[in-house]
Structure formats: C-alpha cells, structure tokens
Amino acid sequence: MKNYKRLFRLIKGHYRYLVISILMILLIQALELVSPMLVKNVLDEGLSGVEYPWIEVLEEDEKTITFKNHYYKQYRHKDDNDVVIKDISVVIIKKNFYMIPEKVEEGTKELKDDKIIIANSKGTYYYDYVAIPSKEVKNFYNPIISILRLFIILIACKSIVMIIATYVQRICTNKVINHLAKEGRTIAFKSVERLPLSVFESEPAGKTASRITQDVDGLITLYRLLLNVFFNAMLSFVFAYIGMFILNPKLALLSFIIYPLAALWIFIYLKYLKKIAVKVNETRSLITAKINEIINGIQILQIFNFKKQTIDEFNVISKNYKDEQLKEVKLHVVGGWNLLNLVRGLVTTAIVLFFGLQKMNVAGIVITAGLIYAYNEYLLKIVNPISLFLNQISAFEHAHVQIDRIYTLIDGEQEDDTKIPIPRYQGNIKFEDVWFSYVKDEYVLKGVSFNIKAGTMVGLVGHTGSGKSSLMNLLLRFYDLDDKKGGHIYMDGVDIKTNSKRTYREHIGIVLQEPVLFRGTIAFNIRFGKSDVTDKQIEDVLIAMGGQRLLDKFENGINQVITRSGNNMSSGEKQIIALARAIIQNPAVLIMDEATSHIDIETENIIKKGLQIACEGRTVIVIAHRLSTIFDADDIIVLDHGLKVEEGTHEELLRANGVYANIYRAQISSIE
C-alpha cells in the first residue's frame, strides 16, 4: 500500500490525465461490452434472423413479402391493422430454406421422409413443409436488411470511438509516465546528494547508479501495470460478467466453479515469484556495479593484466543472473500457463456438457449462433484478464522490488539539507578530546585536541593511517561524532553540529588529493554554480596563481571543454582548476588534502602560490604529504596512530627531533 501512496503523490499535478485515462478505459470497456451484443444481433438477425416467427396476413404493406401469391411478414413487424391468417415458420437445414405452415418447436432439425423432424428435451415433432426456391430466399431477408444496416453502422461508429478513446488514453498515460520518470529520478538524485558518505563507502557506486537509472523505472512500470493492465483487466472481467448474465445467467454462473482453485494457485505462484524477483533485481544491480567498476579501473586492469580474473568474476555474476531469470521463466511457464489452460479447459468442458445435456434449449432460452458467439467472446474477456495478470505479475513483482529499493535509498539516512543564512565564519577551530571510529571500538582518533586560530595556515602531518583524513572527514561533517564519547569540534566557539550540514558547509572549501572535475568547460568547473562570477575574475585568479600556462595551452582558454573525468588534463592542471574553484567560492575555511602529492615541482610551485592567495582572509588546513608545502605554515600538527604527538612550526618540530623530523629527513634523503 505504501508504494501506491508514493506513486499517487508523485503524479501530483497530473491527476487530470489520470482521470481522463480512467474515463477512456471505462468508455473502451463499455464499448467492448456492447460489441459482442451487436455481433450477436447481426448473426441472429442476418444469418438466422429469417427463422424468427412469421405470420400470413391478408393484405400487402411495406413490411410484407410475397410467396406463391400469399403475403407474409415476421411476427415482430405485426401491427394492429394486420389480419392474421395463420402462423408460419421458416427453417434452415443444410443451407436450404423451408416454409412450415404452422408454429414449430425449437430444437435440432433434420429432413427425412418428406418431413421435417425437430427434436428437443420434450419430444420429437414432425412437420410438413414447402421448399423455398433459392431465387425466392432473398425476399425473405428484405425485412431485416434495414436492421442489419443499422447494426453495421453502430459497429462502425463503435470502432471509430474506440480508436479515438484509445489514442486519448495512451497520450494521457504517456504524459503521466514522462512526469513520473522525471520526478522519480529527480527525487532519487536529490536523495543521493544528501546521503552520508558511509553509504557510498559500503555500497558500489554502480549499484547506487542502478537505483537511479533502472529502479526508478519500477514506478513507471507499476503505474502502467495498474492502469493499463490490472484496472483494464478488472473492468474487462466485470463487464464481461455483466454481458454474460444478460445473455444467460445460468451459463454465467457455471464459470464461477473454477475460481477458488485459481485463487489458490495464484497465491502459491506469487509467493515463490516474489522471492525470485528480489534475487533477479539484486543480481542485475551487481552486474551494473561490476561494469561500472571495470570502466573506472580499465587502465589498471590493462596494465596489470587483471582482465581474465575480472572477466571470470563478471561471468560468475552473469551466470547467477541468468540462473535466477531461468527460475523465474520456469515458474511462469509451469504456474501461469498451466493455470490458464486449467481455467480454459474447465470452463469449456462445463459449457459443452451444459449445452449437450440441455440439447441446445436452456430453460426455455434458445441457444442461437449469436448467443454462442457472444458468450464465447465474454468468456474470453474473463479468461484473458487472468492470462494477462499471470503474464504481467512477474513485472508487477519486479516493479515493487525496484520501488522498495529506490525508496530504501530515498527514505534512508539523509543529511539535513536545510540552508539558513548565517554570518561568515571567522575560522577559529577547536578539536576537544575527539574520539572516532569507523568500526565500533576500533578507534582511528584517540582523544585528539588542538586549536586553530582564524586566518592561519595549519599543516596536518603523519604517516599513512595516522588519522589525517579522518580529521578532515569530521571537520567536513562527512561523519559526526558520537555524542557520548566522541568529544566536540567547535567553529568560532559553537559546536559544528549546531547548524545543518548544508548551512555549515557553505563556509567550507576543499581541494582533494584526486581532484574531481565535471563534464563542462574549465570556467564551468571553477565557477561551479556561482553565476555572479565573471570570466575575467576566473582568469585573474588563474593568473595570480601562476596558472597562465593553463590559459595558453588551450585555444579556447577557460572555455576549453573538459572530457570525462578530466582525462584531457594532467594531474597538476586538475589541481590548479580545483584550487582556483576553492578560491572563487571564497570559503572561511579551506582544506587542502594532499594536494601536491601527485604533481611535478613546477606545478607544486603554482599550488604554493595559490595557497598564498588562498590564505588571505581565511583559515587554511593543509593535509601534507610533501612537507615543502607547509614550511611556511603558522602551525603544524603531527599525528601518529590516531594521537596528536607533536605541534609547532617547521623549525620548532625539527629542533624537537621527533616524528616530524624523521618524516622530513626521509623525504630529503629520497630527493637526494
């Protein structure tokens, strides 16, 4: 029920199209109800309508026919002025027409020994007859030609209306579906932007992407199934029974005997199908995630010749997906198809027995060709929805699984996206007895405390695994401290958890070790949403940093298009763009995460110059791999195994001859 409420909320603003679609479906089904009736009348009135009761009358009028100098008209055309001589019957036996000078019983007919013999449940009857020559038969159809003409016109009009109604219904359906696709993906994408970093660290990126691209389609599938399949099928089912009861209530009741069995069968079928559908969707997501992983790491795979193992892993996942799909197909064939055959077989058998035992006469109701046709059409409209339901139930279950998956993402833990304007931070930062662990009781930070003054440049130094990146993650609020033992982090004397993450991060900037660039121009990546930043300002920042070479390298300058992931840029150029972006955003606090670890000396000098610009009017924290970037830092904090072990300027730490001095000497010796 939850998924249906979600679906209904998403189509808000497009309810009118839903209402129009429902009305068109009702109209189409109503016309489908009428259609067998019209065809029945055409059959009965056209092919066998000549067998309707006749009378011989004294005088000729526009509704009479002449045969052997006598006047005849069908009883249904009799009026008060007619003088009736006697009842007449016309019967058809093996395409031959015969007149019997009296009213006859209904039943099976045969011609034998110069008599027409009619048999039914009451007995056997013998009648004299007069053969109607073939050239005279046409006259007997003249009274019903106008009726046939009317029925043909009605059938044609019905067909035209159905074409128009179907067109309108599909247009309205597609409008809602397009809206659903847009709204669903937008909501999913916005949710992804607010997900905690822990989600991305525990789940492959491809799996998350699969939820946005593939799983959102579950909303579309569910809407299409509910409206075009199940609602349509339900109406077809109901209207078909209305038609059957109009034709013959007893025959209609016969079909009910099989539904308890069908319901039990469907219950068991759905139980197993849902389990398989969950596995199919999970394995499909794993395929998407693996493909994404391969594409992102294709260079490493090729260099290290790791392709075979990767292909083997992919084949295993693909085989699991194939196996789960095969299980689903087997269940559908065994359960769904056999159930349909059962329904069709039981109903057909019941009708045949019913007709046979009653000898084509049911409680005084004549079983005509038209009646049989109409009943069979309504029977198909009852059986076909069951077939349609079984054919689409797999898609229905998949849709529910997909919706559950996408809303697990949407309804999961979300970062507070509220934005409240606050004054720009001064940049005074205080870590107070900070304890932090990614895994319970496995602490990567152990009682870390230090102060950073506003407007200063501070370096964070330590061996791999010392806790530098964890400090950054906490300061950026990718993770929040445990309220019981985690300690506190203050910005300008206020706990950083006081404001929403979005409000807080408005004043924080970062340059990553592996800079992230987006598809677009250099200007787009530097401006990054600040529409008030001009091209001139961007160029001025790049030139001030010493990044003139970046402008000179490309013919289009800052309007140069960056390819996927910045593949047409060197690592140093990416860093220059990333640092320029941070400066343009004008944050109160700027974090540099190993920003010079993968660049050449020339580019490092540009980054250093950029740092000088960045330090103007803001607090800068540099997580340093190359100590040369922080020689001029106002303060350097040294971490080791999650502990703060040293603090001071470059010269002070060298004199202390501790961890920092050891790192420095190791770097100097490696250069030499």
XYZ file of C-alpha atoms in Angstrom, residues 26-613:
588
model
C -14.271 2.864 -18.917
C -15.566 4.003 -22.302
C -13.487 1.394 -24.149
C -14.638 -1.404 -21.863
C -18.257 -0.297 -22.152
C -17.935 -0.436 -25.923
C -16.295 -3.853 -25.596
C -19.345 -4.939 -23.594
C -21.664 -3.792 -26.357
C -19.614 -5.242 -29.201
C -20.497 -8.949 -28.730
C -24.153 -7.950 -28.366
C -24.048 -6.128 -31.677
C -22.331 -9.025 -33.434
C -24.812 -11.454 -31.855
C -27.674 -9.475 -33.281
C -26.012 -9.280 -36.667
C -25.581 -13.056 -36.662
C -29.041 -13.808 -35.376
C -30.776 -11.159 -37.429
C -28.702 -11.669 -40.559
C -27.751 -15.313 -40.825
C -30.562 -16.878 -38.871
C -32.948 -13.951 -38.411
C -35.067 -15.336 -41.200
C -36.062 -18.123 -38.775
C -37.834 -15.678 -36.498
C -41.625 -16.407 -36.282
C -43.656 -15.440 -39.332
C -47.372 -14.881 -39.958
C -49.509 -14.969 -43.072
C -51.565 -11.784 -43.424
C -54.442 -10.833 -45.642
C -53.162 -7.606 -47.146
C -49.863 -6.380 -48.516
C -47.895 -3.461 -46.977
C -44.264 -2.195 -46.928
C -43.204 -4.928 -44.452
C -44.674 -7.937 -46.206
C -43.164 -10.281 -48.753
C -44.932 -12.293 -51.426
C -44.512 -16.024 -51.846
C -46.792 -18.172 -54.034
C -49.319 -15.317 -54.176
C -49.587 -15.097 -50.383
C -48.444 -12.309 -48.087
C -46.078 -12.968 -45.170
C -44.397 -10.829 -42.545
C -42.322 -11.564 -39.456
C -44.310 -11.526 -36.249
C -42.158 -8.747 -34.750
C -43.370 -6.446 -37.577
C -47.060 -7.136 -36.924
C -49.283 -4.090 -36.313
C -52.874 -3.634 -35.136
C -54.243 -3.366 -38.671
C -52.970 -6.733 -39.783
C -55.456 -9.555 -40.345
C -53.545 -12.717 -39.384
C -54.473 -15.844 -41.298
C -52.081 -18.252 -39.554
C -48.637 -18.706 -38.021
C -45.794 -19.593 -40.368
C -42.293 -20.923 -39.664
C -39.187 -20.711 -41.836
C -36.358 -23.128 -41.063
C -32.855 -23.600 -42.466
C -31.454 -27.117 -42.864
C -28.067 -27.540 -44.510
C -28.295 -24.129 -46.201
C -31.694 -24.959 -47.672
C -34.793 -22.955 -46.747
C -38.204 -24.430 -45.963
C -41.612 -22.990 -45.034
C -43.788 -24.827 -42.498
C -47.442 -23.713 -42.327
C -47.547 -23.602 -38.526
C -45.533 -22.599 -35.475
C -42.780 -25.134 -34.702
C -40.864 -26.221 -31.629
C -37.263 -25.271 -31.099
C -34.615 -27.955 -31.244
C -32.384 -29.920 -33.600
C -33.709 -30.126 -37.175
C -33.376 -32.687 -39.948
C -35.132 -33.524 -43.233
C -36.341 -37.133 -43.509
C -39.065 -38.994 -45.396
C -40.653 -35.828 -46.749
C -40.942 -34.473 -43.236
C -39.010 -32.006 -41.203
C -38.209 -33.566 -37.842
C -37.454 -31.341 -34.823
C -36.295 -32.896 -31.572
C -35.773 -31.363 -28.126
C -36.000 -32.386 -24.482
C -39.817 -32.512 -24.687
C -40.035 -34.923 -27.610
C -39.869 -35.329 -31.376
C -42.099 -33.431 -33.804
C -42.917 -33.969 -37.499
C -43.894 -31.167 -39.883
C -44.984 -30.794 -43.483
C -43.092 -28.203 -45.431
C -42.766 -26.289 -48.679
C -39.289 -25.806 -50.113
C -38.355 -22.201 -50.835
C -36.504 -21.875 -54.155
C -33.089 -20.193 -53.896
C -34.224 -17.325 -56.143
C -37.016 -16.578 -53.642
C -34.828 -16.675 -50.490
C -33.672 -13.088 -50.962
C -37.236 -11.857 -50.475
C -37.345 -13.370 -47.004
C -34.283 -11.285 -45.988
C -35.759 -7.977 -47.182
C -37.488 -7.184 -43.851
C -34.225 -7.412 -41.904
C -31.934 -5.506 -44.279
C -32.680 -2.200 -42.542
C -31.926 -3.811 -39.183
C -28.632 -5.190 -40.483
C -27.752 -1.785 -41.917
C -28.316 -0.180 -38.506
C -26.170 -2.778 -36.765
C -23.347 -2.279 -39.263
C -23.472 1.498 -38.747
C -23.384 1.004 -34.971
C -20.399 -1.358 -35.209
C -18.542 1.134 -37.416
C -19.304 4.011 -35.043
C -18.186 1.901 -32.096
C -14.889 1.156 -33.816
C -14.232 4.845 -34.565
C -14.999 5.891 -30.984
C -12.716 3.137 -29.654
C -9.847 4.329 -31.867
C -10.238 7.899 -30.597
C -10.622 6.799 -26.962
C -7.563 4.543 -27.183
C -5.490 7.368 -28.676
C -6.530 9.847 -25.959
C -5.931 7.278 -23.226
C -2.415 6.453 -24.429
C -1.473 10.127 -24.789
C -2.642 10.845 -21.238
C -0.871 7.758 -19.930
C 2.406 8.777 -21.572
C 2.132 12.285 -20.119
C 1.872 10.831 -16.619
C 4.647 8.316 -17.284
C 7.017 11.022 -18.549
C 6.242 13.076 -15.461
C 6.837 10.048 -13.231
C 10.203 9.369 -14.855
C 11.296 12.968 -14.349
C 10.027 13.308 -10.783
C 11.249 9.875 -9.700
C 14.791 10.392 -10.964
C 14.905 13.929 -9.593
C 13.892 12.787 -6.116
C 16.318 9.878 -6.259
C 19.152 12.105 -7.434
C 18.464 14.704 -4.745
C 18.456 11.912 -2.168
C 21.823 10.667 -3.393
C 23.253 14.152 -2.925
C 22.145 14.088 0.732
C 23.352 10.573 1.522
C 26.001 10.205 4.209
C 29.477 9.324 2.957
C 29.217 5.967 4.760
C 26.613 4.788 2.222
C 28.999 5.246 -0.705
C 31.828 3.585 1.166
C 29.762 0.488 1.909
C 27.967 0.180 -1.446
C 29.396 0.115 -5.003
C 28.790 3.298 -6.971
C 27.322 1.257 -9.817
C 24.687 -0.174 -7.508
C 23.615 3.297 -6.434
C 23.581 4.425 -10.074
C 21.438 1.401 -10.915
C 18.845 2.544 -8.400
C 18.580 5.956 -10.040
C 18.504 4.707 -13.632
C 16.881 1.264 -13.535
C 14.996 1.013 -10.258
C 13.141 4.287 -10.815
C 11.591 2.580 -13.832
C 9.704 0.474 -11.301
C 7.453 3.494 -10.665
C 6.669 3.726 -14.368
C 6.105 0.003 -14.639
C 3.798 -0.024 -11.622
C 1.697 2.858 -12.994
C 1.447 1.253 -16.420
C 0.514 -2.110 -14.931
C -2.056 -0.698 -12.525
C -3.796 1.403 -15.142
C -3.349 -0.348 -18.481
C -3.222 -3.921 -17.252
C -4.863 -4.583 -13.911
C -7.508 -1.857 -13.916
C -8.259 -2.627 -17.540
C -8.359 -6.340 -16.824
C -10.634 -5.831 -13.825
C -13.083 -3.794 -15.880
C -12.959 -6.348 -18.670
C -13.670 -9.050 -16.128
C -16.608 -7.187 -14.550
C -18.125 -6.012 -17.817
C -17.779 -9.475 -19.323
C -19.804 -10.943 -16.475
C -22.426 -8.258 -16.912
C -22.708 -9.269 -20.551
C -22.795 -12.977 -19.702
C -25.581 -12.504 -17.168
C -27.555 -10.515 -19.708
C -27.147 -13.360 -22.194
C -27.774 -16.258 -19.835
C -27.412 -16.142 -16.025
C -27.112 -19.919 -15.713
C -24.256 -20.098 -18.169
C -22.540 -17.182 -16.414
C -22.722 -18.944 -13.044
C -21.007 -22.026 -14.472
C -17.676 -20.198 -14.788
C -17.538 -19.454 -11.039
C -16.758 -23.034 -10.095
C -13.100 -22.769 -11.057
C -12.143 -19.556 -9.260
C -11.374 -20.953 -5.778
C -8.831 -23.263 -7.370
C -7.425 -20.443 -9.496
C -7.092 -18.167 -6.434
C -5.153 -20.832 -4.519
C -2.903 -21.410 -7.487
C -2.167 -17.690 -7.883
C -1.397 -17.350 -4.150
C 1.240 -20.079 -4.304
C 2.574 -18.701 -7.584
C 3.041 -15.179 -6.186
C 4.694 -16.444 -3.020
C 7.556 -18.035 -4.915
C 7.688 -15.376 -7.618
C 8.417 -12.557 -5.148
C 11.415 -14.383 -3.718
C 12.847 -14.898 -7.186
C 12.133 -11.287 -8.232
C 14.209 -9.965 -5.304
C 17.167 -12.127 -6.322
C 16.855 -11.151 -10.002
C 16.989 -7.430 -9.160
C 19.899 -7.882 -6.760
C 21.989 -9.814 -9.280
C 21.158 -7.269 -12.001
C 22.422 -4.451 -9.753
C 25.633 -6.382 -9.153
C 26.154 -6.595 -12.913
C 25.739 -2.816 -13.236
C 28.118 -2.237 -10.330
C 30.731 -4.580 -11.814
C 30.534 -2.901 -15.223
C 30.970 0.497 -13.559
C 33.965 -0.826 -11.618
C 35.566 -2.207 -14.790
C 35.084 1.049 -16.727
C 36.541 3.192 -13.927
C 39.540 0.906 -13.485
C 40.150 -0.097 -17.098
C 43.687 1.349 -17.172
C 44.765 -0.571 -14.090
C 43.178 -3.746 -15.421
C 45.063 -3.440 -18.680
C 48.416 -2.553 -17.116
C 48.351 -5.318 -14.528
C 46.819 -7.831 -16.899
C 43.984 -8.438 -14.455
C 41.416 -8.821 -17.204
C 40.991 -12.597 -17.010
C 40.122 -12.638 -13.320
C 37.784 -9.678 -13.807
C 36.066 -11.405 -16.711
C 35.759 -14.586 -14.636
C 34.151 -12.630 -11.792
C 31.781 -10.945 -14.242
C 30.871 -14.290 -15.776
C 30.010 -15.667 -12.343
C 27.705 -12.713 -11.651
C 26.153 -13.001 -15.124
C 25.585 -16.730 -14.637
C 23.847 -16.084 -11.311
C 21.636 -13.516 -13.035
C 20.858 -15.956 -15.852
C 20.045 -18.726 -13.368
C 17.660 -16.508 -11.416
C 15.970 -15.383 -14.626
C 15.620 -19.013 -15.717
C 13.956 -19.868 -12.406
C 11.514 -17.044 -12.998
C 10.735 -18.237 -16.528
C 10.221 -21.831 -15.342
C 7.878 -20.697 -12.593
C 5.928 -18.564 -15.047
C 5.606 -21.372 -17.583
C 4.697 -24.038 -15.044
C 2.455 -21.888 -12.885
C 0.973 -19.256 -15.129
C 0.446 -21.116 -18.393
C -0.936 -24.248 -16.811
C -3.325 -22.193 -14.730
C -4.656 -20.534 -17.873
C -5.104 -23.901 -19.540
C -6.889 -25.161 -16.457
C -9.295 -22.222 -16.475
C -9.961 -22.506 -20.171
C -10.353 -26.291 -20.015
C -12.751 -26.338 -17.067
C -14.955 -23.599 -18.459
C -15.064 -25.130 -21.937
C -15.880 -28.573 -20.540
C -18.661 -27.182 -18.370
C -20.239 -25.355 -21.309
C -20.038 -28.322 -23.627
C -21.666 -30.568 -21.017
C -24.293 -27.953 -20.271
C -25.194 -27.485 -23.917
C -25.125 -31.202 -24.599
C -27.356 -32.178 -21.712
C -29.842 -29.449 -22.497
C -29.936 -30.213 -26.222
C -29.498 -26.577 -27.199
C -32.518 -25.446 -25.194
C -31.825 -23.957 -21.790
C -34.861 -23.416 -19.589
C -36.780 -22.033 -22.496
C -33.893 -19.888 -23.708
C -32.937 -20.653 -27.281
C -29.228 -21.232 -27.859
C -28.582 -19.415 -31.127
C -25.390 -18.961 -33.132
C -25.252 -15.350 -31.984
C -25.679 -16.361 -28.350
C -22.855 -18.879 -28.606
C -20.606 -16.286 -30.269
C -21.361 -13.566 -27.694
C -20.962 -15.940 -24.771
C -17.632 -17.162 -26.104
C -16.449 -13.560 -26.515
C -17.403 -12.718 -22.932
C -15.772 -15.931 -21.763
C -12.536 -14.889 -23.435
C -12.811 -11.470 -21.757
C -12.952 -13.313 -18.431
C -10.141 -15.747 -19.156
C -7.868 -13.213 -20.873
C -7.535 -10.966 -17.783
C -6.334 -13.988 -15.863
C -3.822 -14.673 -18.623
C -2.796 -11.013 -18.669
C -2.441 -10.975 -14.903
C -0.194 -14.022 -14.940
C 1.857 -12.700 -17.850
C 2.456 -9.391 -16.088
C 2.668 -10.499 -12.477
C 6.410 -11.007 -12.821
C 6.814 -7.399 -13.998
C 4.483 -6.346 -11.172
C 6.668 -8.029 -8.536
C 9.825 -6.639 -10.117
C 8.303 -3.148 -10.022
C 7.553 -3.470 -6.303
C 11.074 -4.717 -5.604
C 12.540 -1.821 -7.612
C 10.375 0.735 -5.805
C 11.319 -0.748 -2.434
C 14.991 -0.479 -3.398
C 14.793 3.113 -4.610
C 12.812 4.196 -1.549
C 15.266 2.420 0.716
C 17.683 4.931 -0.733
C 15.271 7.868 -0.557
C 13.880 7.070 2.905
C 17.252 6.097 4.353
C 19.502 8.281 6.430
C 19.678 11.717 4.837
C 21.779 14.703 5.649
C 19.933 17.807 6.775
C 19.525 19.837 3.594
C 18.174 22.953 5.307
C 20.015 26.146 4.416
C 19.866 29.053 6.841
C 21.899 32.183 6.081
C 24.462 32.786 8.821
C 27.363 35.233 9.086
C 30.609 34.067 7.500
C 32.739 32.115 9.951
C 35.881 33.744 11.297
C 37.594 30.354 11.130
C 38.534 29.623 14.769
C 38.535 25.829 15.064
C 38.811 23.726 18.198
C 39.079 19.932 18.478
C 38.315 18.854 22.056
C 39.061 15.262 23.116
C 37.940 13.815 19.785
C 37.467 10.046 19.604
C 36.305 8.455 16.363
C 35.938 5.002 14.810
C 34.513 3.715 11.518
C 34.062 0.296 13.114
C 32.812 0.027 16.676
C 35.622 0.189 19.261
C 38.339 0.359 16.561
C 39.355 3.992 17.078
C 41.326 5.862 14.432
C 41.364 9.052 16.524
C 42.072 8.839 20.244
C 41.406 11.888 22.360
C 42.762 14.426 19.855
C 42.712 18.068 20.977
C 44.097 21.222 19.354
C 43.180 24.804 18.430
C 43.429 26.570 15.069
C 43.334 30.351 15.038
C 41.328 32.213 12.427
C 43.276 33.359 9.391
C 46.200 30.991 9.953
C 47.629 28.217 7.820
C 47.926 24.893 9.653
C 49.554 21.714 8.402
C 48.452 18.187 9.326
C 51.256 15.651 9.077
C 51.533 11.957 9.760
C 52.222 8.569 8.311
C 49.515 6.725 6.357
C 46.779 5.677 8.780
C 47.662 8.289 11.363
C 44.188 9.879 11.234
C 44.689 12.931 8.995
C 41.874 12.110 6.571
C 39.584 11.189 9.456
C 40.080 14.641 10.936
C 39.171 16.132 7.572
C 36.062 13.931 7.295
C 34.944 15.077 10.719
C 35.612 18.747 10.046
C 33.664 18.499 6.778
C 30.924 16.613 8.626
C 31.029 13.592 6.336
C 30.793 11.856 9.690
C 29.538 13.188 13.023
C 30.983 12.455 16.437
C 29.299 10.160 18.906
C 27.548 12.316 21.490
C 28.654 10.047 24.374
C 32.402 9.619 23.847
C 33.214 11.401 20.619
C 34.214 14.748 22.083
C 33.476 18.037 20.335
C 34.526 20.143 17.366
C 33.863 23.875 17.582
C 33.784 26.565 14.904
C 34.045 30.068 16.380
C 33.119 28.618 19.754
C 29.960 26.868 18.504
C 29.639 23.085 18.088
C 29.686 22.360 14.345
C 26.609 20.145 14.750
C 24.521 23.158 15.784
C 23.689 24.122 12.200
C 22.584 21.882 9.351
C 25.339 20.329 7.279
C 24.396 22.392 4.250
C 24.447 25.635 6.247
C 27.764 24.712 7.820
C 29.416 23.643 4.548
C 28.515 26.910 2.848
C 31.616 28.286 4.546
C 33.942 25.306 3.984
C 36.016 24.606 0.874
C 38.203 21.647 -0.089
C 40.830 20.637 -2.620
C 41.160 16.856 -2.780
C 44.196 14.735 -3.448
C 42.394 13.446 -6.537
C 40.514 16.496 -7.781
C 37.020 15.911 -9.109
C 36.134 17.633 -12.369
C 32.778 17.530 -14.091
C 31.848 17.451 -17.743
C 31.878 21.016 -18.982
C 34.358 23.829 -19.523
C 37.219 24.958 -17.305
C 35.160 28.041 -16.447
C 32.177 25.891 -15.503
C 34.286 23.791 -13.127
C 35.845 26.862 -11.485
C 32.643 28.902 -11.281
C 30.677 25.846 -10.112
C 27.275 27.370 -9.509
C 28.320 30.911 -8.646
C 26.608 32.596 -11.544
C 27.812 36.036 -10.448
C 31.459 35.103 -11.108
C 32.676 36.549 -14.414
C 35.145 35.045 -16.859
C 37.502 37.937 -16.063
C 37.515 37.046 -12.358
C 38.310 33.420 -13.195
C 41.193 34.413 -15.456
C 42.523 36.844 -12.834
C 42.613 34.111 -10.187
C 44.407 31.692 -12.524
C 46.972 34.325 -13.489
C 47.520 35.343 -9.844
C 48.208 31.687 -9.018
C 50.712 31.452 -11.845
C 48.396 29.347 -13.955
C 48.935 31.308 -17.152
C 50.156 28.122 -18.840
C 46.684 26.651 -18.464
C 45.256 29.612 -20.399
C 47.962 29.402 -23.042
C 47.723 25.638 -23.533
C 44.193 25.618 -24.870
C 42.995 27.657 -27.815
C 39.651 28.251 -26.098
C 41.230 29.233 -22.791
C 38.824 28.846 -19.874
C 36.127 27.785 -22.339
C 38.028 24.595 -23.113
C 35.752 21.570 -22.675
C 36.910 19.030 -20.117
C 36.351 15.422 -21.147
C 35.035 12.654 -18.899
C 36.770 12.817 -15.508
C 39.184 15.411 -16.883
C 41.149 12.920 -18.985
C 42.464 15.691 -21.255
C 44.081 17.370 -18.226
C 47.216 16.495 -16.337
C 47.097 15.878 -12.587
C 48.698 19.259 -11.971
C 46.237 21.075 -14.214
C 43.361 19.428 -12.410
C 44.776 20.623 -9.107
C 45.142 24.173 -10.417
C 41.471 24.152 -11.512
C 40.368 22.646 -8.187
C 42.311 25.246 -6.156
C 41.008 28.088 -8.331
C 37.483 26.771 -7.730
C 38.052 26.823 -3.974
C 39.391 30.382 -4.060
C 36.489 31.613 -6.228
C 33.978 30.109 -3.765
C 35.592 32.241 -1.038
C 35.130 29.861 1.941
C 36.013 30.864 5.508
C 37.924 27.589 5.922
C 39.828 25.843 3.139
C 41.097 22.266 3.434
C 43.886 21.026 1.161
C 44.022 17.234 1.166
C 47.421 16.031 -0.095
C 47.031 18.482 -2.950
C 50.668 18.235 -4.110
C 51.281 14.510 -3.741
C 50.977 13.625 -7.450
C 52.279 16.713 -9.241
C 55.580 17.959 -10.577
C 57.778 20.572 -8.930
C 56.654 23.352 -11.312
C 53.010 22.711 -10.607
C 53.759 22.433 -6.898
C 55.162 25.967 -7.004
C 51.926 27.149 -8.660
C 49.922 25.415 -5.925
C 52.120 27.073 -3.276
C 51.460 30.448 -4.866
C 47.779 29.610 -4.955
C 47.978 28.744 -1.278
C 49.374 32.181 -0.537
C 46.365 33.703 -2.250
